[in-house]
Amino acid sequence: MVETLSIAVIGAPGVGKTSIIRQFIYNDFSEVYTPTRTRYVYRPSVILNGNMYELKILDVPPISSFPSSSNQEWLDLRCRGVRNANAYILVYDICCVESFEYVKMIRQQIVEYREGSSSEVPILVVGTKRDLQRQRFMPRRAVSVLVKKTWKCGYVECSAKFNWHVVLLFKELLGIAVSRGMRGNHTAIRLQGALQRNRCSIM
């Protein structure tokens, strides 16, 4: 049986959520910014340690807050499936402190509002636009320490424009999911190839 992993990708406007997803799945990047106005679902497949997983990647439009209840989730079309996601990618722009504050707020709300054991849900914080790092608002090490030590989340920086660390961030998230019991035992993850247009990756 093929397991399905639902991943919600959340971030402030213009941080590059869709660019990361499209680079991961289609090896495609557009210089033209198109705001995400509705929730969009991508369904690539990956092979991890000989097991196939169907990914359900939710490209979530900017939301004012994480849905605090199932009723709120279903009343807002943009939030459908967000509360029950198996993992979260919280995206911010390393050059924009406001986008980081947004991620900080959403992470805290996930911890407060998510049903069940929120401490067990994999959360990966992703700093985008690494190619513009000279304009960053905080040193990478300071952000990494805060996210990993205080928030207890994974942390990766990437550049969708140059396809730098894009596959790595999904590999990292899957690693966290596996280690927290998505499969019975945590095993080493070896990346053998990036996603091609057939939407299947061997990891």
CSV table of C-alpha atoms in Angstrom, one decimal:
chain,number,residue,atom,x,y,z
A,1,MET,CA,0.0,0.0,0.0
A,2,VAL,CA,1.3,3.5,-0.9
A,3,GLU,CA,1.2,5.9,2.0
A,4,THR,CA,0.0,9.5,1.5
A,5,LEU,CA,1.7,12.4,3.3
A,6,SER,CA,-0.2,15.7,3.3
A,7,ILE,CA,2.1,18.7,3.5
A,8,ALA,CA,0.7,22.3,4.0
A,9,VAL,CA,3.0,25.0,2.7
A,10,ILE,CA,2.2,28.3,4.5
A,11,GLY,CA,3.8,31.7,4.3
A,12,ALA,CA,3.2,35.5,3.9
A,13,PRO,CA,2.5,37.0,0.4
A,14,GLY,CA,5.5,37.0,-1.9
A,15,VAL,CA,7.8,34.7,0.0
A,16,GLY,CA,8.0,32.2,-2.8
A,17,LYS,CA,5.9,29.3,-1.7
A,18,THR,CA,4.6,28.4,-5.1
A,19,SER,CA,8.1,28.9,-6.7
A,20,ILE,CA,9.5,26.3,-4.3
A,21,ILE,CA,6.8,23.8,-5.0
A,22,ARG,CA,7.0,24.2,-8.8
A,23,GLN,CA,10.8,24.0,-8.8
A,24,PHE,CA,10.5,20.8,-6.8
A,25,ILE,CA,7.9,19.1,-9.0
A,26,TYR,CA,8.5,20.6,-12.5
A,27,ASN,CA,12.0,22.0,-12.3
A,28,ASP,CA,10.5,25.3,-13.3
A,29,PHE,CA,10.9,28.9,-12.1
A,30,SER,CA,9.1,32.1,-13.2
A,31,GLU,CA,10.4,35.6,-12.6
A,32,VAL,CA,6.9,36.9,-12.8
A,33,TYR,CA,5.2,37.1,-9.4
A,34,THR,CA,1.6,35.7,-9.4
A,35,PRO,CA,-0.2,35.9,-6.0
A,36,THR,CA,-1.7,32.7,-4.7
A,37,ARG,CA,-5.4,33.5,-4.3
A,38,THR,CA,-6.9,30.0,-3.9
A,39,ARG,CA,-5.7,26.8,-2.4
A,40,TYR,CA,-3.9,24.5,-4.9
A,41,VAL,CA,-3.1,20.9,-4.5
A,42,TYR,CA,0.0,19.1,-6.1
A,43,ARG,CA,0.3,15.4,-6.0
A,44,PRO,CA,3.9,14.2,-6.7
A,45,SER,CA,5.3,10.8,-5.7
A,46,VAL,CA,8.6,10.1,-4.1
A,47,ILE,CA,10.5,6.9,-3.3
A,48,LEU,CA,12.1,6.8,0.1
A,49,ASN,CA,14.2,3.9,1.2
A,50,GLY,CA,12.5,1.7,-1.3
A,51,ASN,CA,9.0,2.8,-0.2
A,52,MET,CA,6.7,4.9,-2.4
A,53,TYR,CA,4.9,7.8,-0.9
A,54,GLU,CA,2.2,10.0,-2.5
A,55,LEU,CA,2.6,13.6,-1.4
A,56,LYS,CA,-0.4,15.9,-1.2
A,57,ILE,CA,1.2,19.3,-1.2
A,58,LEU,CA,-1.2,22.1,-0.2
A,59,ASP,CA,-0.2,25.5,-1.6
A,60,VAL,CA,-2.0,27.6,0.9
A,61,PRO,CA,-2.9,31.3,0.1
A,62,PRO,CA,-1.9,33.8,2.8
A,63,ILE,CA,-4.2,33.3,5.8
A,64,SER,CA,-4.7,35.7,8.7
A,65,SER,CA,-4.4,32.9,11.2
A,66,PHE,CA,-4.2,29.1,11.5
A,67,PRO,CA,-7.8,27.7,11.8
A,68,SER,CA,-8.6,27.3,15.5
A,69,SER,CA,-11.3,24.8,14.9
A,70,SER,CA,-12.7,22.4,12.3
A,71,ASN,CA,-15.6,24.7,11.7
A,72,GLN,CA,-13.3,27.6,10.9
A,73,GLU,CA,-11.3,25.4,8.6
A,74,TRP,CA,-14.3,24.4,6.5
A,75,LEU,CA,-15.8,27.9,6.4
A,76,ASP,CA,-12.7,29.3,4.7
A,77,LEU,CA,-11.9,27.5,1.4
A,78,ARG,CA,-8.3,28.5,1.7
A,79,CYS,CA,-7.8,26.5,4.8
A,80,ARG,CA,-9.3,23.2,3.7
A,81,GLY,CA,-7.1,20.3,4.9
A,82,VAL,CA,-4.7,22.5,6.8
A,83,ARG,CA,-5.5,21.4,10.3
A,84,ASN,CA,-5.2,17.7,9.4
A,85,ALA,CA,-2.0,18.0,7.4
A,86,ASN,CA,0.7,15.4,8.3
A,87,ALA,CA,3.5,18.1,8.1
A,88,TYR,CA,4.0,21.8,7.6
A,89,ILE,CA,6.5,23.9,5.7
A,90,LEU,CA,6.5,27.4,7.0
A,91,VAL,CA,8.1,29.7,4.5
A,92,TYR,CA,9.6,33.2,5.0
A,93,ASP,CA,11.8,35.6,3.0
A,94,ILE,CA,15.2,36.0,4.6
A,95,CYS,CA,15.2,39.6,3.5
A,96,CYS,CA,11.8,40.4,5.1
A,97,VAL,CA,11.4,40.4,8.9
A,98,GLU,CA,7.6,40.7,8.7
A,99,SER,CA,7.4,37.4,6.8
A,100,PHE,CA,9.4,35.8,9.7
A,101,GLU,CA,7.1,37.3,12.3
A,102,TYR,CA,4.2,35.7,10.3
A,103,VAL,CA,5.8,32.3,10.4
A,104,LYS,CA,6.4,32.7,14.1
A,105,MET,CA,2.7,33.5,14.6
A,106,ILE,CA,1.5,30.5,12.5
A,107,ARG,CA,3.9,28.1,14.2
A,108,GLN,CA,2.6,29.1,17.7
A,109,GLN,CA,-1.0,28.8,16.5
A,110,ILE,CA,-0.3,25.3,15.1
A,111,VAL,CA,1.0,24.3,18.6
A,112,GLU,CA,-2.0,25.8,20.3
A,113,TYR,CA,-4.9,24.9,17.9
A,114,ARG,CA,-4.0,21.6,16.3
A,115,GLU,CA,-5.8,18.6,17.6
A,116,GLY,CA,-3.8,15.8,19.2
A,117,SER,CA,-0.1,16.0,19.9
A,118,SER,CA,1.1,19.1,18.1
A,119,SER,CA,4.6,18.5,19.4
A,120,GLU,CA,4.8,15.4,17.2
A,121,VAL,CA,3.8,17.1,13.9
A,122,PRO,CA,6.8,17.7,11.7
A,123,ILE,CA,7.3,21.5,11.1
A,124,LEU,CA,10.1,22.7,8.8
A,125,VAL,CA,10.9,26.4,8.7
A,126,VAL,CA,12.3,27.5,5.3
A,127,GLY,CA,14.1,30.7,4.5
A,128,THR,CA,13.8,31.6,0.9
A,129,LYS,CA,15.7,33.8,-1.5
A,130,ARG,CA,19.1,32.7,-0.3
A,131,ASP,CA,20.5,34.3,-3.5
A,132,LEU,CA,19.8,37.7,-1.9
A,133,GLN,CA,21.5,36.8,1.4
A,134,ARG,CA,23.4,40.1,1.5
A,135,GLN,CA,20.1,41.8,2.2
A,136,ARG,CA,19.0,39.4,5.0
A,137,PHE,CA,17.7,40.9,8.2
A,138,MET,CA,19.3,38.4,10.6
A,139,PRO,CA,22.4,36.1,10.4
A,140,ARG,CA,21.6,32.6,9.4
A,141,ARG,CA,23.1,31.1,12.5
A,142,ALA,CA,20.9,33.2,14.8
A,143,VAL,CA,17.7,32.2,13.0
A,144,SER,CA,18.8,28.5,12.9
A,145,VAL,CA,19.5,28.4,16.6
A,146,LEU,CA,16.1,30.1,17.4
A,147,VAL,CA,14.1,27.7,15.2
A,148,LYS,CA,15.9,24.5,16.1
A,149,LYS,CA,16.6,25.1,19.8
A,150,THR,CA,13.6,27.2,20.9
A,151,TRP,CA,10.9,26.2,18.4
A,152,LYS,CA,12.0,22.6,18.1
A,153,CYS,CA,11.5,22.7,14.3
A,154,GLY,CA,13.7,21.8,11.3
A,155,TYR,CA,15.4,24.6,9.4
A,156,VAL,CA,16.6,25.0,5.8
A,157,GLU,CA,17.4,27.9,3.5
A,158,CYS,CA,16.9,27.7,-0.2
A,159,SER,CA,16.8,29.5,-3.5
A,160,ALA,CA,14.0,28.5,-5.8
A,161,LYS,CA,15.4,30.8,-8.5
A,162,PHE,CA,18.7,28.7,-8.7
A,163,ASN,CA,17.1,25.4,-7.5
A,164,TRP,CA,19.4,25.4,-4.5
A,165,HIS,CA,18.4,23.2,-1.6
A,166,VAL,CA,14.9,22.8,-2.9
A,167,VAL,CA,15.0,19.0,-3.1
A,168,LEU,CA,16.9,19.1,0.2
A,169,LEU,CA,14.1,20.8,2.1
A,170,PHE,CA,11.6,18.1,1.1
A,171,LYS,CA,14.2,15.4,1.9
A,172,GLU,CA,14.6,17.0,5.3
A,173,LEU,CA,10.9,17.1,6.0
A,174,LEU,CA,10.4,13.5,5.0
A,175,GLY,CA,13.3,12.6,7.3
A,176,ILE,CA,11.6,14.3,10.2
A,177,ALA,CA,8.3,12.6,9.3
A,178,VAL,CA,10.0,9.2,9.2
A,179,SER,CA,11.8,9.7,12.5
A,180,ARG,CA,8.6,10.7,14.2
A,181,GLY,CA,6.8,7.5,13.3
A,182,MET,CA,5.5,7.9,9.8
A,183,ARG,CA,7.1,4.6,9.2
A,184,GLY,CA,8.1,2.0,11.8
A,185,ASN,CA,11.8,2.7,11.9
A,186,HIS,CA,13.9,5.7,11.0
A,187,THR,CA,16.5,4.8,8.3
A,188,ALA,CA,19.0,6.8,6.4
A,189,ILE,CA,17.7,8.8,3.5
A,190,ARG,CA,19.8,8.8,0.3
A,191,LEU,CA,19.0,11.2,-2.5
A,192,GLN,CA,19.5,9.5,-5.8
A,193,GLY,CA,17.7,11.9,-8.2
A,194,ALA,CA,15.7,15.1,-8.3
A,195,LEU,CA,12.1,15.2,-9.5
A,196,GLN,CA,11.6,15.1,-13.2
A,197,ARG,CA,8.5,16.0,-15.1
A,198,ASN,CA,7.0,12.5,-14.5
A,199,ARG,CA,6.6,13.8,-10.9
A,200,CYS,CA,8.4,10.9,-9.2
A,201,SER,CA,11.6,11.2,-7.2
A,202,ILE,CA,13.8,8.6,-5.8
A,203,MET,CA,15.1,9.7,-2.4
